[in-house]
Structures are given as structure tokens and as C-alpha cells.
């Protein structure tokens, strides 16, 4: 058997690993035989030299099989999962889980804590008073059967390879690698029991993939590797050159999801949820094509089934279902302030990551792993790219528990909203559907 150091040297020298080599690396790392410094070196070699599709598929399979494989076979039908490659203010899961479930496709979702600076889906859900993201496997399955959806924290024994590797990548500069991202995302979905996966690959300033070419390469590889492991995979690419929807912050995004489920949400968030949801209904076998899927989703929103499913879901996980009717029951910030436009002109674009940082400075995210999140903190943008503002017009409202946080967050936000004299080209939400 090859020594671990030989495997690292092989990748340094751009040699191809066999499936057994890759399996050996993953199991040695999970067992503790391979220390962090060796895995760091291998990860950097992969970031610099890449992996072939075969190597990536072997990595993905080894990671998925590194722990418990969730069995969803008790739940009838095709189990469809959805994943976004991360962005700022991405509220889609909160909308999609009940929306798709209300149309008859079960959503059994395990969500990771992630490493992002803004809160993840679990943090958003936990801002609902009483909501618990920790369910035993039997309760999780029973809830999916009874209510149609459940979203829980991924337990430690599922895909432990990804947990360990992702944490290491975060501190070794090895996150933005196509094969490593593919391994991380697809292994979690395979271990989580999904038969079919809808992926939303983000492009732009708020995401890992800054250019169209990078995003295309990632989407193609996600599909190739997912399909080689026997999963149906559908990918779309969407824009992150401005935040999705207007709210960035945990309870603020729950309120935005509630509005969207009632048909009153921001246009971009609504449209993205309908496009992703239609694909999920097709994969789940309840719609013949996307046009039929769209019609089912819009009807569920219009008839109130979507928001009712949200309320049932929240109640099933211990949360207060009355938030669906009265979002003021969500945590409320003690202080608010309005950030005004320093000059007139067109909103030419956003540094989306900067907007996320501003929300984090208000308490909506974590600067370090151990930081606690303020569920009420964040911001709501009042403007979208392409709009015209006069000097002094509101750009955003900031929410915080401590008003001393406003000064730094405001200047960070102002630096992230670009105002110019010329009307910009429209920013398309969809790069490829
Ligand atoms: N999201 C993941 O889950 N893993 C990655 O590596 C990148 C984004
Ligand atoms: Ca949002």
C-alpha cells in the first residue's frame, strides 16, 4: 500500500490517483491516521493541479461513504434535494421546502452549518421562536411523511469526511476548487439519501465562482459526478452580483420567506423559487414539464396552501406557527437606522460580499466559529441594481441590538453599493436555466 506522503507527491506531480488511492486518503484522514498537515498539502495540490472526473467521482463516493448513509426509502416517491453554492441573503430553502411539499413532493433536507459569514439556513430557522433543527432520524422521517417537509441539522455521523475537510479548507485557502466543491456538495446529498438533486450555482461577487467560465465548469462537473453516482442532477446558474431578495439577516429573511409564500415577496426571490421548484416537481414526478410545475406552484401560493404548509412545518419542529400570520412575533431589533444615498444617480451594482459583511457587523453572522448570532440583526435593501436614486433617498434599513454597531456597518454597506451617472445594463438573474 502506498504511503500517504507518496499520494501527496503523486498529486503534486500531476499523476492520476486510482479510486483506491482516493479512498485511502479519505479513510486515513477520517480515522485520524493522516494528520491535518498532510491533508492540507494534498488539498493544495488538488487546488493547483485539479482532479479528473474519475478522481472526483471516487472522492465524492469515498466521502459519502465515510459515515452513516441516510435511508429515505420509507418515504414514498422520488426524494429531491436542492442545494445552492452559497450566496448572500439566499432565502430559497425557507420558501422551497414548504412550497414544493405543498405540491406533493416530499422534502427531507439535512443542512450543514456552513462556514459563511452570514447565517445559514439553520440559523434562519432557529430565529423562529421554539424551532428545533435537531430531530432524531425516526421523528425526521415521520414529519416528512405527515407534513411533507423537514429541515434538520446534518448529524455529525453523516459525511464526517466533508465536515473535517471543509473546516480545513476554510483555513488553508483551498475552498475555491471545482473538484473539492463537487466532492463536498454531492457527497452530502448522496449521504443524505437524495435520489435527485437540483443545484443552483451562483455566479458573481457574492459567490465562490466569480466568473461565468468558473461557474460553467462547476455546474458541468456537479452534473457529471452526480450522474456517475446514479443521481439525477439538474443545474441552473444564477446571479449573485446583487443579493437575492431585499433582506439579509436571519429573522428578516424568515419574514421575507413568509411574504414570498403568500405571493408578496421580492420578484427575484419569487422567480428563482418558482424556477427551482418547477424542476423539483418534474424530478419528483408530480409535473410533466416545468410549465405544469410552475402552474402548480403558483396555484399553491395563490390558494394559501404554501403558507399553510410553512405553518404546519414550523409547528411540527416546535416553532410558533403564528409567525406565518404575524411576523412581528419573530425577534425584533431594538434599534434601526436608515442609510441614505450620499449622492444621486443610478445603482450600478453591488459588492454582494460587502453587503453580507455589513450584515455580519450588525450581528447577523459569525466572524469566528464560536460567535453567537443575533437573530434580529441584519439589513433590508431599499434599492435594486438599475434603480435611480436622489441624494438622501433611503438605500437600506439596518437592524441591530446595539446602536454602536451602525457606524461601521453603514460605511461598509455604503462602500458596497455602487452609484454612478450612467444607467447600467440590467443584471440578469438567470445565467442559464
Ligand atoms: N458548499 C459546500 O457545501 N461545499 C463547498 O465546498 C462549497 C460550497
Ligand atoms: Ca434575501
Short mmCIF file of C-alpha atoms in Angstrom, two decimals, residues 27-433:
data_model
loop_
_atom_site.label_atom_id
_atom_site.label_comp_id
_atom_site.label_asym_id
_atom_site.label_seq_id
_atom_site.Cartn_x
_atom_site.Cartn_y
_atom_site.Cartn_z
CA UNK A 27 -10.43 6.99 5.21
CA UNK A 28 -6.97 7.73 6.59
CA UNK A 29 -7.99 11.32 7.20
CA UNK A 30 -11.31 10.47 8.85
CA UNK A 31 -9.67 7.86 11.09
CA UNK A 32 -7.00 10.31 12.22
CA UNK A 33 -4.13 8.33 10.72
CA UNK A 34 -3.49 11.18 8.27
CA UNK A 35 -2.91 14.46 10.15
CA UNK A 36 -4.29 17.85 9.13
CA UNK A 37 -0.94 19.00 7.75
CA UNK A 38 -0.81 16.17 5.25
CA UNK A 39 -4.41 16.65 4.18
CA UNK A 40 -3.70 20.40 3.83
CA UNK A 41 -0.84 19.66 1.46
CA UNK A 42 -2.96 17.27 -0.60
CA UNK A 43 -5.85 19.76 -0.76
CA UNK A 44 -3.49 22.48 -2.02
CA UNK A 45 -2.06 20.10 -4.61
CA UNK A 46 -5.62 19.42 -5.77
CA UNK A 47 -6.47 23.12 -5.83
CA UNK A 48 -3.41 23.79 -8.02
CA UNK A 49 -3.40 20.69 -10.22
CA UNK A 50 -7.05 19.64 -10.29
CA UNK A 51 -8.65 16.20 -10.33
CA UNK A 52 -10.06 14.27 -13.28
CA UNK A 53 -13.78 13.47 -13.33
CA UNK A 54 -12.98 9.89 -12.35
CA UNK A 55 -10.89 11.03 -9.41
CA UNK A 56 -13.60 13.49 -8.37
CA UNK A 57 -16.25 10.76 -8.55
CA UNK A 58 -14.05 8.48 -6.41
CA UNK A 59 -13.52 11.30 -3.91
CA UNK A 60 -17.25 12.01 -3.77
CA UNK A 61 -18.14 8.35 -3.22
CA UNK A 62 -15.47 7.88 -0.54
CA UNK A 63 -16.68 11.00 1.29
CA UNK A 64 -20.36 9.97 1.09
CA UNK A 65 -19.47 6.52 2.47
CA UNK A 66 -17.26 7.89 5.25
CA UNK A 67 -20.16 7.80 7.72
CA UNK A 68 -23.82 6.87 8.10
CA UNK A 69 -25.85 6.83 4.87
CA UNK A 70 -29.37 8.15 5.48
CA UNK A 71 -32.09 5.80 4.24
CA UNK A 72 -35.17 7.63 3.00
CA UNK A 73 -36.71 4.58 1.31
CA UNK A 74 -39.58 4.59 3.85
CA UNK A 75 -40.82 7.81 2.29
CA UNK A 76 -42.65 7.05 -0.94
CA UNK A 77 -41.69 8.78 -4.17
CA UNK A 78 -38.56 10.38 -5.57
CA UNK A 79 -36.66 12.28 -2.90
CA UNK A 80 -35.47 15.54 -4.40
CA UNK A 81 -32.94 17.75 -2.68
CA UNK A 82 -31.86 21.24 -3.57
CA UNK A 83 -28.58 22.97 -2.94
CA UNK A 84 -27.22 26.39 -3.65
CA UNK A 85 -23.50 27.01 -3.82
CA UNK A 86 -23.90 29.79 -1.34
CA UNK A 87 -24.60 33.42 -1.62
CA UNK A 88 -25.75 36.39 0.37
CA UNK A 89 -29.30 36.63 1.63
CA UNK A 90 -30.28 33.39 -0.12
CA UNK A 91 -33.66 32.64 1.39
CA UNK A 92 -34.69 29.99 -1.14
CA UNK A 93 -34.71 26.90 1.11
CA UNK A 94 -37.14 28.53 3.54
CA UNK A 95 -39.52 29.12 0.66
CA UNK A 96 -38.90 25.98 -1.40
CA UNK A 97 -39.24 23.34 1.30
CA UNK A 98 -42.89 24.13 2.16
CA UNK A 99 -43.76 25.29 -1.37
CA UNK A 100 -42.62 22.07 -3.05
CA UNK A 101 -44.05 19.94 -0.23
CA UNK A 102 -47.43 21.66 -0.64
CA UNK A 103 -47.45 20.35 -4.23
CA UNK A 104 -46.82 16.76 -3.20
CA UNK A 105 -43.06 16.25 -3.47
CA UNK A 106 -41.52 15.32 -0.11
CA UNK A 107 -38.58 17.45 1.06
CA UNK A 108 -36.29 15.73 3.56
CA UNK A 109 -33.42 18.10 3.93
CA UNK A 110 -30.31 17.99 6.03
CA UNK A 111 -28.50 21.27 6.09
CA UNK A 112 -24.92 21.95 7.15
CA UNK A 113 -23.89 24.85 9.35
CA UNK A 114 -21.64 26.03 6.54
CA UNK A 115 -18.78 28.40 7.03
CA UNK A 116 -20.23 31.54 5.50
CA UNK A 117 -20.14 34.84 7.26
CA UNK A 118 -23.86 35.39 7.06
CA UNK A 119 -26.14 32.93 8.81
CA UNK A 120 -27.07 29.71 7.05
CA UNK A 121 -30.47 28.09 6.64
CA UNK A 122 -30.27 26.54 10.12
CA UNK A 123 -29.58 29.91 11.75
CA UNK A 124 -32.52 31.41 9.89
CA UNK A 125 -34.87 28.64 11.04
CA UNK A 126 -33.60 28.91 14.61
CA UNK A 127 -34.62 32.56 14.66
CA UNK A 128 -38.25 31.32 14.76
CA UNK A 129 -39.17 31.10 18.47
CA UNK A 130 -39.06 27.46 19.59
CA UNK A 131 -37.88 25.99 16.28
CA UNK A 132 -35.59 22.98 16.70
CA UNK A 133 -33.25 21.75 13.95
CA UNK A 134 -32.28 18.62 15.89
CA UNK A 135 -34.65 15.73 15.26
CA UNK A 136 -33.99 12.04 15.77
CA UNK A 137 -33.95 10.09 12.49
CA UNK A 138 -37.37 8.48 13.18
CA UNK A 139 -39.02 11.82 14.01
CA UNK A 140 -37.46 13.32 10.88
CA UNK A 141 -38.95 10.60 8.65
CA UNK A 142 -42.33 10.74 10.40
CA UNK A 143 -42.50 14.50 9.89
CA UNK A 144 -41.68 14.25 6.18
CA UNK A 145 -44.49 11.70 5.86
CA UNK A 146 -47.04 13.75 7.85
CA UNK A 147 -46.23 17.34 6.91
CA UNK A 148 -44.32 16.84 3.65
CA UNK A 149 -41.11 18.55 4.69
CA UNK A 150 -38.46 18.70 7.39
CA UNK A 151 -35.17 20.57 7.54
CA UNK A 152 -32.67 19.48 10.17
CA UNK A 153 -29.02 19.91 11.04
CA UNK A 154 -26.82 17.35 9.40
CA UNK A 155 -25.79 15.00 12.17
CA UNK A 156 -22.14 14.51 12.96
CA UNK A 157 -22.10 10.90 11.80
CA UNK A 158 -23.22 11.76 8.23
CA UNK A 159 -20.36 12.60 5.83
CA UNK A 160 -17.74 13.19 8.54
CA UNK A 161 -15.11 13.47 5.79
CA UNK A 162 -16.75 16.62 4.49
CA UNK A 163 -17.04 18.18 7.93
CA UNK A 164 -13.35 17.69 8.61
CA UNK A 165 -12.17 18.62 5.12
CA UNK A 166 -14.39 21.69 4.74
CA UNK A 167 -13.23 23.12 8.07
CA UNK A 168 -9.62 22.57 6.99
CA UNK A 169 -10.18 24.06 3.53
CA UNK A 170 -11.65 27.16 5.12
CA UNK A 171 -8.37 27.94 6.90
CA UNK A 172 -5.93 26.75 4.22
CA UNK A 173 -7.13 28.74 1.20
CA UNK A 174 -8.47 25.64 -0.55
CA UNK A 175 -12.20 26.33 -0.78
CA UNK A 176 -12.41 27.56 -4.41
CA UNK A 177 -11.52 24.30 -6.18
CA UNK A 178 -14.06 22.72 -8.54
CA UNK A 179 -13.33 19.07 -7.64
CA UNK A 180 -13.29 19.83 -3.91
CA UNK A 181 -16.58 21.74 -4.10
CA UNK A 182 -18.15 18.95 -6.17
CA UNK A 183 -16.98 16.31 -3.67
CA UNK A 184 -18.28 18.34 -0.77
CA UNK A 185 -21.72 19.10 -2.20
CA UNK A 186 -22.55 15.82 -3.94
CA UNK A 187 -21.22 13.62 -1.13
CA UNK A 188 -23.54 15.35 1.35
CA UNK A 189 -26.55 14.88 -0.93
CA UNK A 190 -25.73 11.22 -1.60
CA UNK A 191 -25.18 10.52 2.12
CA UNK A 192 -28.43 12.40 2.85
CA UNK A 193 -30.47 9.94 0.78
CA UNK A 194 -31.45 12.12 -2.21
CA UNK A 195 -32.41 10.40 -5.48
CA UNK A 196 -32.41 13.63 -7.44
CA UNK A 197 -30.68 16.95 -6.88
CA UNK A 198 -31.44 20.45 -8.13
CA UNK A 199 -28.41 22.72 -7.93
CA UNK A 200 -28.27 26.47 -8.06
CA UNK A 201 -24.74 27.55 -8.94
CA UNK A 202 -24.18 31.17 -8.03
CA UNK A 203 -22.05 33.45 -10.17
CA UNK A 204 -20.66 36.82 -9.16
CA UNK A 205 -19.27 38.94 -6.39
CA UNK A 206 -21.14 37.19 -3.58
CA UNK A 207 -20.15 33.62 -4.51
CA UNK A 208 -17.21 31.23 -4.84
CA UNK A 209 -17.33 31.34 -8.62
CA UNK A 210 -16.62 34.90 -9.68
CA UNK A 211 -16.72 34.33 -13.44
CA UNK A 212 -19.07 32.70 -15.90
CA UNK A 213 -16.38 30.21 -17.01
CA UNK A 214 -15.71 29.03 -13.47
CA UNK A 215 -19.43 28.64 -12.75
CA UNK A 216 -19.99 26.74 -16.00
CA UNK A 217 -17.14 24.37 -15.20
CA UNK A 218 -18.51 23.80 -11.71
CA UNK A 219 -22.06 23.17 -12.98
CA UNK A 220 -20.83 20.69 -15.61
CA UNK A 221 -18.73 18.76 -13.12
CA UNK A 222 -21.50 18.67 -10.48
CA UNK A 223 -23.76 17.13 -13.07
CA UNK A 224 -21.21 14.66 -14.41
CA UNK A 225 -20.16 13.40 -11.00
CA UNK A 226 -23.71 13.29 -9.56
CA UNK A 227 -24.90 11.27 -12.55
CA UNK A 228 -21.93 8.92 -12.39
CA UNK A 229 -23.11 8.09 -8.84
CA UNK A 230 -26.60 7.31 -10.11
CA UNK A 231 -28.36 10.54 -9.11
CA UNK A 232 -30.42 12.71 -11.38
CA UNK A 233 -28.88 16.18 -11.36
CA UNK A 234 -30.25 19.43 -12.75
CA UNK A 235 -28.16 22.61 -12.57
CA UNK A 236 -29.01 26.24 -13.10
CA UNK A 237 -26.66 29.20 -12.84
CA UNK A 238 -27.91 32.38 -11.23
CA UNK A 239 -26.55 35.77 -10.46
CA UNK A 240 -25.02 36.92 -7.20
CA UNK A 241 -23.95 40.35 -8.35
CA UNK A 242 -26.68 41.62 -6.08
CA UNK A 243 -28.18 39.98 -3.01
CA UNK A 244 -31.21 37.77 -3.61
CA UNK A 245 -34.34 39.49 -2.34
CA UNK A 246 -34.01 42.52 -0.09
CA UNK A 247 -33.42 41.04 3.37
CA UNK A 248 -30.05 39.87 4.69
CA UNK A 249 -30.27 38.60 8.26
CA UNK A 250 -31.91 35.67 9.94
CA UNK A 251 -35.37 36.70 11.24
CA UNK A 252 -35.53 39.32 8.48
CA UNK A 253 -35.14 36.56 5.89
CA UNK A 254 -37.77 34.41 7.58
CA UNK A 255 -40.16 37.35 7.30
CA UNK A 256 -39.18 37.70 3.62
CA UNK A 257 -39.82 33.98 3.05
CA UNK A 258 -43.26 34.30 4.66
CA UNK A 259 -44.14 37.19 2.33
CA UNK A 260 -42.91 35.17 -0.65
CA UNK A 261 -45.02 32.15 0.33
CA UNK A 262 -48.03 34.49 0.40
CA UNK A 263 -47.22 35.86 -3.05
CA UNK A 264 -45.93 39.22 -1.79
CA UNK A 265 -42.19 38.58 -1.89
CA UNK A 266 -39.46 40.29 -3.90
CA UNK A 267 -39.65 39.49 -7.62
CA UNK A 268 -36.19 37.92 -7.93
CA UNK A 269 -36.56 35.62 -4.93
CA UNK A 270 -40.05 34.59 -6.05
CA UNK A 271 -38.97 33.83 -9.61
CA UNK A 272 -35.92 31.84 -8.52
CA UNK A 273 -38.08 29.74 -6.17
CA UNK A 274 -40.61 29.09 -8.92
CA UNK A 275 -37.89 28.04 -11.39
CA UNK A 276 -36.13 25.76 -8.90
CA UNK A 277 -39.43 24.45 -7.54
CA UNK A 278 -40.73 23.59 -11.02
CA UNK A 279 -37.62 21.50 -11.65
CA UNK A 280 -38.12 19.74 -8.32
CA UNK A 281 -41.75 18.92 -9.19
CA UNK A 282 -40.68 17.48 -12.54
CA UNK A 283 -37.92 15.37 -10.95
CA UNK A 284 -40.36 14.33 -8.22
CA UNK A 285 -42.82 13.13 -10.85
CA UNK A 286 -45.80 15.34 -9.97
CA UNK A 287 -45.46 17.62 -13.02
CA UNK A 288 -44.96 16.51 -16.62
CA UNK A 289 -42.93 19.56 -17.51
CA UNK A 290 -41.71 22.78 -15.98
CA UNK A 291 -44.62 24.79 -17.28
CA UNK A 292 -47.04 22.48 -15.45
CA UNK A 293 -44.79 22.63 -12.36
CA UNK A 294 -44.86 26.42 -12.42
CA UNK A 295 -48.64 26.43 -12.57
CA UNK A 296 -48.90 24.07 -9.58
CA UNK A 297 -46.54 26.23 -7.50
CA UNK A 298 -48.29 29.49 -8.34
CA UNK A 299 -51.65 27.93 -7.55
CA UNK A 300 -50.39 26.69 -4.18
CA UNK A 301 -49.23 30.22 -3.31
CA UNK A 302 -52.47 31.81 -4.54
CA UNK A 303 -54.68 29.31 -2.68
CA UNK A 304 -52.76 29.64 0.59
CA UNK A 305 -51.52 26.03 0.68
CA UNK A 306 -47.87 27.10 0.57
CA UNK A 307 -48.06 29.33 3.65
CA UNK A 308 -50.24 26.75 5.46
CA UNK A 309 -47.59 24.09 4.83
CA UNK A 310 -44.99 26.52 6.20
CA UNK A 311 -47.05 26.97 9.39
CA UNK A 312 -47.52 23.19 9.75
CA UNK A 313 -43.81 22.64 9.23
CA UNK A 314 -42.82 25.25 11.80
CA UNK A 315 -45.25 23.80 14.33
CA UNK A 316 -44.00 20.24 13.72
CA UNK A 317 -40.46 21.35 14.57
CA UNK A 318 -41.54 23.07 17.77
CA UNK A 319 -41.74 26.61 16.43
CA UNK A 320 -44.52 29.13 16.86
CA UNK A 321 -46.73 28.72 13.75
CA UNK A 322 -48.39 32.08 14.39
CA UNK A 323 -45.33 33.76 12.79
CA UNK A 324 -46.91 32.84 9.45
CA UNK A 325 -49.72 35.33 10.14
CA UNK A 326 -47.82 37.74 12.31
CA UNK A 327 -44.10 38.11 11.51
CA UNK A 328 -43.81 40.64 14.37
CA UNK A 329 -43.62 37.55 16.63
CA UNK A 330 -40.13 36.98 15.21
CA UNK A 331 -37.22 38.53 17.14
CA UNK A 332 -37.23 42.30 16.67
CA UNK A 333 -34.15 44.53 16.78
CA UNK A 334 -34.06 47.21 19.47
CA UNK A 335 -32.55 49.73 17.07
CA UNK A 336 -32.96 50.60 13.42
CA UNK A 337 -31.42 53.25 11.22
CA UNK A 338 -31.76 54.24 7.59
CA UNK A 339 -28.71 54.51 5.34
CA UNK A 340 -29.22 57.33 2.85
CA UNK A 341 -27.73 57.79 -0.61
CA UNK A 342 -24.68 60.08 -0.38
CA UNK A 343 -25.34 61.29 -3.94
CA UNK A 344 -27.90 60.93 -6.69
CA UNK A 345 -27.54 58.56 -9.64
CA UNK A 346 -28.14 55.02 -10.80
CA UNK A 347 -27.47 51.97 -8.66
CA UNK A 348 -24.91 50.36 -10.96
CA UNK A 349 -24.26 47.29 -8.86
CA UNK A 350 -23.29 45.80 -5.53
CA UNK A 351 -20.29 44.24 -3.91
CA UNK A 352 -22.53 41.45 -2.69
CA UNK A 353 -19.95 40.05 -0.31
CA UNK A 354 -19.60 43.53 1.22
CA UNK A 355 -23.35 43.67 1.81
CA UNK A 356 -23.05 40.33 3.63
CA UNK A 357 -20.16 41.71 5.70
CA UNK A 358 -22.22 44.74 6.68
CA UNK A 359 -24.99 42.42 7.91
CA UNK A 360 -22.38 40.40 9.80
CA UNK A 361 -21.07 43.54 11.50
CA UNK A 362 -24.61 44.16 12.75
CA UNK A 363 -24.61 40.69 14.35
CA UNK A 364 -26.33 38.62 11.63
CA UNK A 365 -23.36 36.32 11.07
CA UNK A 366 -20.29 34.93 12.71
CA UNK A 367 -16.81 36.44 12.47
CA UNK A 368 -15.39 33.29 14.09
CA UNK A 369 -16.92 29.84 14.54
CA UNK A 370 -17.79 30.46 18.17
CA UNK A 371 -19.54 33.82 17.71
CA UNK A 372 -23.21 33.87 18.56
CA UNK A 373 -25.68 35.20 16.03
CA UNK A 374 -28.19 37.95 16.80
CA UNK A 375 -31.35 36.60 15.12
CA UNK A 376 -32.93 40.05 14.79
CA UNK A 377 -29.91 41.76 13.21
CA UNK A 378 -29.36 42.49 9.55
CA UNK A 379 -30.43 44.81 6.83
CA UNK A 380 -33.16 45.28 4.26
CA UNK A 381 -32.16 46.89 0.99
CA UNK A 382 -34.49 49.54 -0.40
CA UNK A 383 -32.89 49.60 -3.84
CA UNK A 384 -32.03 47.17 -6.63
CA UNK A 385 -29.48 47.47 -9.42
CA UNK A 386 -30.66 49.75 -12.20
CA UNK A 387 -32.82 51.96 -10.00
CA UNK A 388 -32.35 55.72 -9.88
CA UNK A 389 -31.94 57.48 -6.52
CA UNK A 390 -31.71 61.10 -5.40
CA UNK A 391 -29.24 62.24 -2.76
CA UNK A 392 -30.70 61.40 0.65
CA UNK A 393 -33.03 58.65 -0.59
CA UNK A 394 -33.00 55.53 1.59
CA UNK A 395 -30.69 52.74 0.39
CA UNK A 396 -31.34 50.31 3.24
CA UNK A 397 -32.61 49.94 6.79
CA UNK A 398 -30.20 48.48 9.32
CA UNK A 399 -31.33 46.42 12.34
CA UNK A 400 -29.21 45.81 15.47
CA UNK A 401 -29.48 45.24 19.19
CA UNK A 402 -26.68 47.70 19.85
CA UNK A 403 -26.73 51.04 18.03
CA UNK A 404 -22.97 51.47 18.35
CA UNK A 405 -22.70 48.87 15.54
CA UNK A 406 -24.35 51.18 13.00
CA UNK A 407 -21.37 53.40 12.14
CA UNK A 408 -19.05 50.70 10.84
CA UNK A 409 -21.85 48.69 9.21
CA UNK A 410 -23.17 51.78 7.40
CA UNK A 411 -19.81 52.65 5.94
CA UNK A 412 -19.24 49.03 4.92
CA UNK A 413 -22.64 48.98 3.24
CA UNK A 414 -22.12 52.34 1.51
CA UNK A 415 -18.83 51.07 0.11
CA UNK A 416 -20.71 48.04 -1.29
CA UNK A 417 -23.44 49.91 -3.15
CA UNK A 418 -22.16 51.46 -6.35
CA UNK A 419 -23.85 54.64 -7.57
CA UNK A 420 -22.94 56.07 -10.98
CA UNK A 421 -24.16 58.55 -13.56
CA UNK A 422 -24.87 56.18 -16.44
CA UNK A 423 -27.82 53.79 -16.44
CA UNK A 424 -26.28 50.29 -16.14
CA UNK A 425 -27.06 47.25 -18.25
CA UNK A 426 -29.73 45.18 -16.46
CA UNK A 427 -28.30 42.39 -14.28
CA UNK A 428 -29.98 39.15 -15.37
CA UNK A 429 -30.99 36.84 -12.52
CA UNK A 430 -30.58 33.71 -14.63
CA UNK A 431 -27.37 32.91 -16.47
CA UNK A 432 -28.62 29.52 -17.59
CA UNK A 433 -31.75 27.62 -16.69
#
